[in-house]
GROMACS .gro file of N, CA and C in nm:
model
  282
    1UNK      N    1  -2.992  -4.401  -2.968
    1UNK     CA    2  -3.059  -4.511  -2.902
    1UNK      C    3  -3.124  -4.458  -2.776
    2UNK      N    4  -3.236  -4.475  -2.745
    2UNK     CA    5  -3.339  -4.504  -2.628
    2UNK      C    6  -3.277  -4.612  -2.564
    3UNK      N    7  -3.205  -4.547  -2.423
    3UNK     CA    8  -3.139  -4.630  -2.310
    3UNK      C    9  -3.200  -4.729  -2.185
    4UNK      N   10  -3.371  -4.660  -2.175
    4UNK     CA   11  -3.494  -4.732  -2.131
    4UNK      C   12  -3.514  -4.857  -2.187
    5UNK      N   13  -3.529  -4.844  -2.290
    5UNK     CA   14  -3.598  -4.956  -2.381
    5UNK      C   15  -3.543  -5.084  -2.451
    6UNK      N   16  -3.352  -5.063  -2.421
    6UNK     CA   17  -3.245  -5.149  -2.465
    6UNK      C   18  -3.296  -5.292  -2.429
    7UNK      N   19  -3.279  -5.397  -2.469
    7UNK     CA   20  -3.324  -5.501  -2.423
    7UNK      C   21  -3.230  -5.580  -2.375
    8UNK      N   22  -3.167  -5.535  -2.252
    8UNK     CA   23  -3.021  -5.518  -2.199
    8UNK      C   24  -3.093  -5.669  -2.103
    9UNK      N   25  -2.990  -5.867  -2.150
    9UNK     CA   26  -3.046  -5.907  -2.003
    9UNK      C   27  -2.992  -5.864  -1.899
   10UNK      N   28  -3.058  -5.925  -1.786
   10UNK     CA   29  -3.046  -5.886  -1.655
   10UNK      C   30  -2.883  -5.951  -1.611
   11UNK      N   31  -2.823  -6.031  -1.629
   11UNK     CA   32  -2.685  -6.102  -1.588
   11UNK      C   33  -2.595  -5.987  -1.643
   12UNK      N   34  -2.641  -5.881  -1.756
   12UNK     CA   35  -2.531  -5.795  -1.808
   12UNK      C   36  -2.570  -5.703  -1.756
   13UNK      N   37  -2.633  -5.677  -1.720
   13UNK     CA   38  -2.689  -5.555  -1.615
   13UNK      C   39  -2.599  -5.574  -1.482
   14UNK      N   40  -2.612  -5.704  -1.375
   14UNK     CA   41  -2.564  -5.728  -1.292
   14UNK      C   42  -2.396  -5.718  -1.339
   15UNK      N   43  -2.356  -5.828  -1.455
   15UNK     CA   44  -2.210  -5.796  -1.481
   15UNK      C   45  -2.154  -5.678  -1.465
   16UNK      N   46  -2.238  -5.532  -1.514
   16UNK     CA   47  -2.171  -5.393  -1.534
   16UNK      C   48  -2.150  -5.328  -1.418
   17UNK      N   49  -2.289  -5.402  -1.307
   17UNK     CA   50  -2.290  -5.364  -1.148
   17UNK      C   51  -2.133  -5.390  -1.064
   18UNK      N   52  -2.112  -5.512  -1.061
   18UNK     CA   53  -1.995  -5.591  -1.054
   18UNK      C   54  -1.857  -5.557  -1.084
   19UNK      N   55  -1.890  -5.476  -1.198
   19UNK     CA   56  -1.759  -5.441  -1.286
   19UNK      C   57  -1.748  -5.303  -1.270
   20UNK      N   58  -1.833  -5.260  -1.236
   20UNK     CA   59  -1.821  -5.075  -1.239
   20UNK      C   60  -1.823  -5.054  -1.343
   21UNK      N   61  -1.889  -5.111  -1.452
   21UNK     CA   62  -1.918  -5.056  -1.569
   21UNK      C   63  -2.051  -5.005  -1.575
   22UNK      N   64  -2.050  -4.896  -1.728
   22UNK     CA   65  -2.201  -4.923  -1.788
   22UNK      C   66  -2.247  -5.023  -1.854
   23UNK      N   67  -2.343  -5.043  -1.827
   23UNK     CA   68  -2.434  -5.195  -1.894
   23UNK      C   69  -2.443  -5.132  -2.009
   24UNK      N   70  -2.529  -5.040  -2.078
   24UNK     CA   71  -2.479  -4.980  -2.215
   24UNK      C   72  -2.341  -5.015  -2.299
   25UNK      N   73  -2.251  -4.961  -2.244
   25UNK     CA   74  -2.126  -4.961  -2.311
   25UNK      C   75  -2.131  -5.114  -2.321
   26UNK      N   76  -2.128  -5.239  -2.183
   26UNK     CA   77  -2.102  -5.351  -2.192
   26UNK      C   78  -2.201  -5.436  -2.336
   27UNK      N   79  -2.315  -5.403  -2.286
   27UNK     CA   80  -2.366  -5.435  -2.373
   27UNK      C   81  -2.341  -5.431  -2.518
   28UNK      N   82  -2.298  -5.318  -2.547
   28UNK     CA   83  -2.259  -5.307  -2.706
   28UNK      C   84  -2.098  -5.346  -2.702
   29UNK      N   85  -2.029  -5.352  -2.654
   29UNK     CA   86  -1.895  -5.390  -2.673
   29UNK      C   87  -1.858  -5.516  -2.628
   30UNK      N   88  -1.922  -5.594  -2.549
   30UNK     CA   89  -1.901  -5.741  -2.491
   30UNK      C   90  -1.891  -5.813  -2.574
   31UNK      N   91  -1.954  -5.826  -2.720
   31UNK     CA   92  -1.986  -5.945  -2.805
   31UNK      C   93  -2.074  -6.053  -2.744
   32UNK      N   94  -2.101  -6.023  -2.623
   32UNK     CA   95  -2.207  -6.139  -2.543
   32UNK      C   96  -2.335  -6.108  -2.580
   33UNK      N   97  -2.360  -5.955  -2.601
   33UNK     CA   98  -2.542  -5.966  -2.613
   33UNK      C   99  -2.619  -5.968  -2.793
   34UNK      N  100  -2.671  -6.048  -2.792
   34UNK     CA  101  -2.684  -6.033  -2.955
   34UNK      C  102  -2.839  -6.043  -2.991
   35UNK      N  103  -2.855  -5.907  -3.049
   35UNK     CA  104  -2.991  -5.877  -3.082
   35UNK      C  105  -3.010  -5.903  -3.216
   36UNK      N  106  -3.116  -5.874  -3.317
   36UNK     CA  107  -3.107  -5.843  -3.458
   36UNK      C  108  -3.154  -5.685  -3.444
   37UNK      N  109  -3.108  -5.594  -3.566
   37UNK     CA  110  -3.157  -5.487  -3.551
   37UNK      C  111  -3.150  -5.486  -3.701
   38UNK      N  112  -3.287  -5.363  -3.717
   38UNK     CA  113  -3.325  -5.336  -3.868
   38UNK      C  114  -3.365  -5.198  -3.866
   39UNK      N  115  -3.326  -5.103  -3.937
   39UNK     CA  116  -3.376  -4.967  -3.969
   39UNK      C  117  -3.504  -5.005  -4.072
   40UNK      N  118  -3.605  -4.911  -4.002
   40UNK     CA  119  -3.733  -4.929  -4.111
   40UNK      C  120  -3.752  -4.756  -4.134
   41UNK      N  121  -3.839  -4.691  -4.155
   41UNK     CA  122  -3.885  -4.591  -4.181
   41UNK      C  123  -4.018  -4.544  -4.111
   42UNK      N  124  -3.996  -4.467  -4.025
   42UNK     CA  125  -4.066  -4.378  -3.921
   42UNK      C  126  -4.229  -4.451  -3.941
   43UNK      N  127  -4.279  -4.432  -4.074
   43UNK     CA  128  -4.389  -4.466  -4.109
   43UNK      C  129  -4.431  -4.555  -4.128
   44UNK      N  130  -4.315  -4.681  -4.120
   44UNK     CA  131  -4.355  -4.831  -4.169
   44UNK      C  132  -4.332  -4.926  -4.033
   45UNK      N  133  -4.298  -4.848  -3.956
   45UNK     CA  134  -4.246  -4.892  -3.791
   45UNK      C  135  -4.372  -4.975  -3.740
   46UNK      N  136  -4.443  -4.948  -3.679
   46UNK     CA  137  -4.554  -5.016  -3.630
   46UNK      C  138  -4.628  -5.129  -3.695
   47UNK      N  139  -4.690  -5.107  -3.821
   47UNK     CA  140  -4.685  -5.216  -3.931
   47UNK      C  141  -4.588  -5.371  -3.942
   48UNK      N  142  -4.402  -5.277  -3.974
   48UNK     CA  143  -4.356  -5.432  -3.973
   48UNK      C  144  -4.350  -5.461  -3.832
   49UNK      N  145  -4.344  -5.398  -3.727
   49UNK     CA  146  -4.307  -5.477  -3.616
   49UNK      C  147  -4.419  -5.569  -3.607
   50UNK      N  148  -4.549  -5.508  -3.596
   50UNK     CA  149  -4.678  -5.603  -3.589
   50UNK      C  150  -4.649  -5.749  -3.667
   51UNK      N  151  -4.637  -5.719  -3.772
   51UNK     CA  152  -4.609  -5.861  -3.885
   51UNK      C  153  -4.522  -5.939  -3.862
   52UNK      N  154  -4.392  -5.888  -3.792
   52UNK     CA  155  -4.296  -5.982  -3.781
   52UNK      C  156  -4.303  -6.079  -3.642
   53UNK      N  157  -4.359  -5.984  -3.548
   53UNK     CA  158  -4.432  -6.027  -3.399
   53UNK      C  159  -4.528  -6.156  -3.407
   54UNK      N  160  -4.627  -6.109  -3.519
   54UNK     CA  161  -4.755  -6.231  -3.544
   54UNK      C  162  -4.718  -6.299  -3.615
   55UNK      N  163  -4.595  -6.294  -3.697
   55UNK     CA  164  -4.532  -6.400  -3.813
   55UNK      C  165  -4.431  -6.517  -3.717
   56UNK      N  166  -4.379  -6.491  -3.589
   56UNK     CA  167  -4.239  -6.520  -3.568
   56UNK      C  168  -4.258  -6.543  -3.381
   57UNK      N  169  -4.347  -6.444  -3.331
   57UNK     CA  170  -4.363  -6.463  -3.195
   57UNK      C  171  -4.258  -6.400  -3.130
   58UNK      N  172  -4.153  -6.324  -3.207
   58UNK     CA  173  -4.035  -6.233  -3.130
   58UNK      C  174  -4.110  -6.113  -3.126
   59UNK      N  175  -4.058  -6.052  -3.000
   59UNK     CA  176  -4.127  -5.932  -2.988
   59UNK      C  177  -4.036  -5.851  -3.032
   60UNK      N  178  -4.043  -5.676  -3.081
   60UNK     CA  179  -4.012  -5.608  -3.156
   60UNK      C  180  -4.007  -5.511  -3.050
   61UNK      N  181  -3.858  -5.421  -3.068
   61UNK     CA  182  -3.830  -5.308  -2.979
   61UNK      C  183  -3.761  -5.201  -3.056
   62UNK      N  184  -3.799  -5.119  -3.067
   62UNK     CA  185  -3.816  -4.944  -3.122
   62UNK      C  186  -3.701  -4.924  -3.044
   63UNK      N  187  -3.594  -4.886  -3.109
   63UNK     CA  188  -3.485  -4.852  -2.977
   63UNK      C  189  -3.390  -4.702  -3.028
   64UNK      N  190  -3.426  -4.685  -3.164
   64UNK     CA  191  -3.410  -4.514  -3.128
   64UNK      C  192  -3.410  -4.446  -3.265
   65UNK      N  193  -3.363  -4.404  -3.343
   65UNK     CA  194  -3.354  -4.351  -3.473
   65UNK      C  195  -3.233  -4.314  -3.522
   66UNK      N  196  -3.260  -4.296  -3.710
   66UNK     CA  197  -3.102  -4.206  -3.723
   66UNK      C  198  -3.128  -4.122  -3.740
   67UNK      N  199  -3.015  -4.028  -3.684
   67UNK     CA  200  -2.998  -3.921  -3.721
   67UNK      C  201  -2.852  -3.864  -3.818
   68UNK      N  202  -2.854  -3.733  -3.877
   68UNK     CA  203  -2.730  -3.714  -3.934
   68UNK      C  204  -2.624  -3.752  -3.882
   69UNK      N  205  -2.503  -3.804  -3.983
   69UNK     CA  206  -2.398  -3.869  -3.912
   69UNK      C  207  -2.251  -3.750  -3.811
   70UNK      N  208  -2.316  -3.649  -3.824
   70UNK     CA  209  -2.238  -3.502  -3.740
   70UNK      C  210  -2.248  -3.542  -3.576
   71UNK      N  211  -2.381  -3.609  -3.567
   71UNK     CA  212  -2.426  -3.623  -3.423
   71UNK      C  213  -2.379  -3.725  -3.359
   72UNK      N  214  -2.285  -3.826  -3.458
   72UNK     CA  215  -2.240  -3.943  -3.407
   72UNK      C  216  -2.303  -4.038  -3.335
   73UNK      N  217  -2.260  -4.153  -3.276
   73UNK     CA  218  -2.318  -4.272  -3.215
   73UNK      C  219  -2.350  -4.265  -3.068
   74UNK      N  220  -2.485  -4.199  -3.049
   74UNK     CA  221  -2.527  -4.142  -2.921
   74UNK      C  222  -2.629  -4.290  -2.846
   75UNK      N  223  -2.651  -4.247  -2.717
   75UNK     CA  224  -2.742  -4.323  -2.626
   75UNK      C  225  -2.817  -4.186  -2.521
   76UNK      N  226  -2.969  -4.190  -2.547
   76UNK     CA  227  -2.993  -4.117  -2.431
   76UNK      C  228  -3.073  -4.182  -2.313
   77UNK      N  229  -3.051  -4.090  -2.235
   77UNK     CA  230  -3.162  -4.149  -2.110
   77UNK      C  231  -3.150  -4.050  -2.027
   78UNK      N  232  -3.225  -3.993  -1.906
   78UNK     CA  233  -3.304  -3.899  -1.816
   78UNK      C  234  -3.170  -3.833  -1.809
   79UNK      N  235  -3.044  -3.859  -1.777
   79UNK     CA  236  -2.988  -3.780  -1.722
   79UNK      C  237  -2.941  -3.715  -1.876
   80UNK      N  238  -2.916  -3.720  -2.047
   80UNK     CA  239  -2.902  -3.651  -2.118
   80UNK      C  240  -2.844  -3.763  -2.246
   81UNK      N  241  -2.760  -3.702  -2.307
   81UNK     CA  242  -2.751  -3.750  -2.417
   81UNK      C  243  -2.590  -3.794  -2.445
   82UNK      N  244  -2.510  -3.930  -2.460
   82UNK     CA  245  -2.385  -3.967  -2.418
   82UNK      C  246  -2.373  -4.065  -2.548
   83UNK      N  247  -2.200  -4.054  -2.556
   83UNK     CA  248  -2.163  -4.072  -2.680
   83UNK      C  249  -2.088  -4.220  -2.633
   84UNK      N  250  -2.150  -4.317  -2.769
   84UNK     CA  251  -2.146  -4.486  -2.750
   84UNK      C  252  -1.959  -4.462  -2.776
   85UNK      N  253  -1.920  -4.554  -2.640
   85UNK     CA  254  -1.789  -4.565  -2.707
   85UNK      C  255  -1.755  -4.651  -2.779
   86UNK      N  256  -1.682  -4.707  -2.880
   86UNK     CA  257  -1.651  -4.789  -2.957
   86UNK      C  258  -1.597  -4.901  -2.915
   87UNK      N  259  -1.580  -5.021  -2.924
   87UNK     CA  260  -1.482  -5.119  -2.833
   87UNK      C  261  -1.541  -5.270  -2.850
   88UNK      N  262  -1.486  -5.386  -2.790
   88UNK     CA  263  -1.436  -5.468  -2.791
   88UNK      C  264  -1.401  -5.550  -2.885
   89UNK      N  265  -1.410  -5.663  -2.944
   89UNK     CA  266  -1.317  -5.716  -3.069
   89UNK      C  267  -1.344  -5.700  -3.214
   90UNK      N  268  -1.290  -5.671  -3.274
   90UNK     CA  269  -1.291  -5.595  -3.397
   90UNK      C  270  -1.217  -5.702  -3.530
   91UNK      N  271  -1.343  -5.804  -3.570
   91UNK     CA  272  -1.321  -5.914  -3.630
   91UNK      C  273  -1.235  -5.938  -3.773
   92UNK      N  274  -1.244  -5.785  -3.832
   92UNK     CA  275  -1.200  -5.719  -3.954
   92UNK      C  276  -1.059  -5.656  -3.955
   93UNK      N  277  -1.012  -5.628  -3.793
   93UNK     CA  278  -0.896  -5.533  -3.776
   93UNK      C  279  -0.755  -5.662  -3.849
   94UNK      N  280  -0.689  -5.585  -3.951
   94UNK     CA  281  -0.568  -5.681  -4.009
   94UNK      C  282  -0.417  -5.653  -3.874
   0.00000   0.00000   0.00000
């Protein structure tokens, strides 16, 4: 994931300030922020986002790619490349 481009709101931004957290981590582990996300294919990227944008009026955010699963569940941004930790409620755990 592209850590720029997260569409992180601003109250979870401030929350992580507050908390001494990362807004990253919060973000993905809070259960508060809820995006839709869809893997498309490098080449079909621009296309559906356009269509779904002019179909729907949601705007569409590119937020990073896959890569092989060796490299695990990463986030980068300027200062390098950091590994998503896993966490908060786990709806499936018996």
């Amino acid at each position: 994931m592209y850590a720029d481009v997260l569409p992180i709101d601003p109250a979870t931004v401030e929350a992580a300030r507050v908390l001494q957290d990362d807004p990253i981590q919060l973000a993905m582990n809070s259960g508060e922020e809820f995006e839709l996300v869809c893997t498309v294919t490098e080449k079909e990227t621009t296309r559906l986002c356009r269509r779904i944008t002019d179909a729907t009026g949601t705007p569409m955010t590119v937020i990073g790619e896959v890569v092989p699963s060796d490299s695990g569940n990463t986030w980068r941004n300027e200062s390098g490349t950091h590994v998503l930790v896993s966490g908060g409620y786990d709806h499936f755990l018996k």
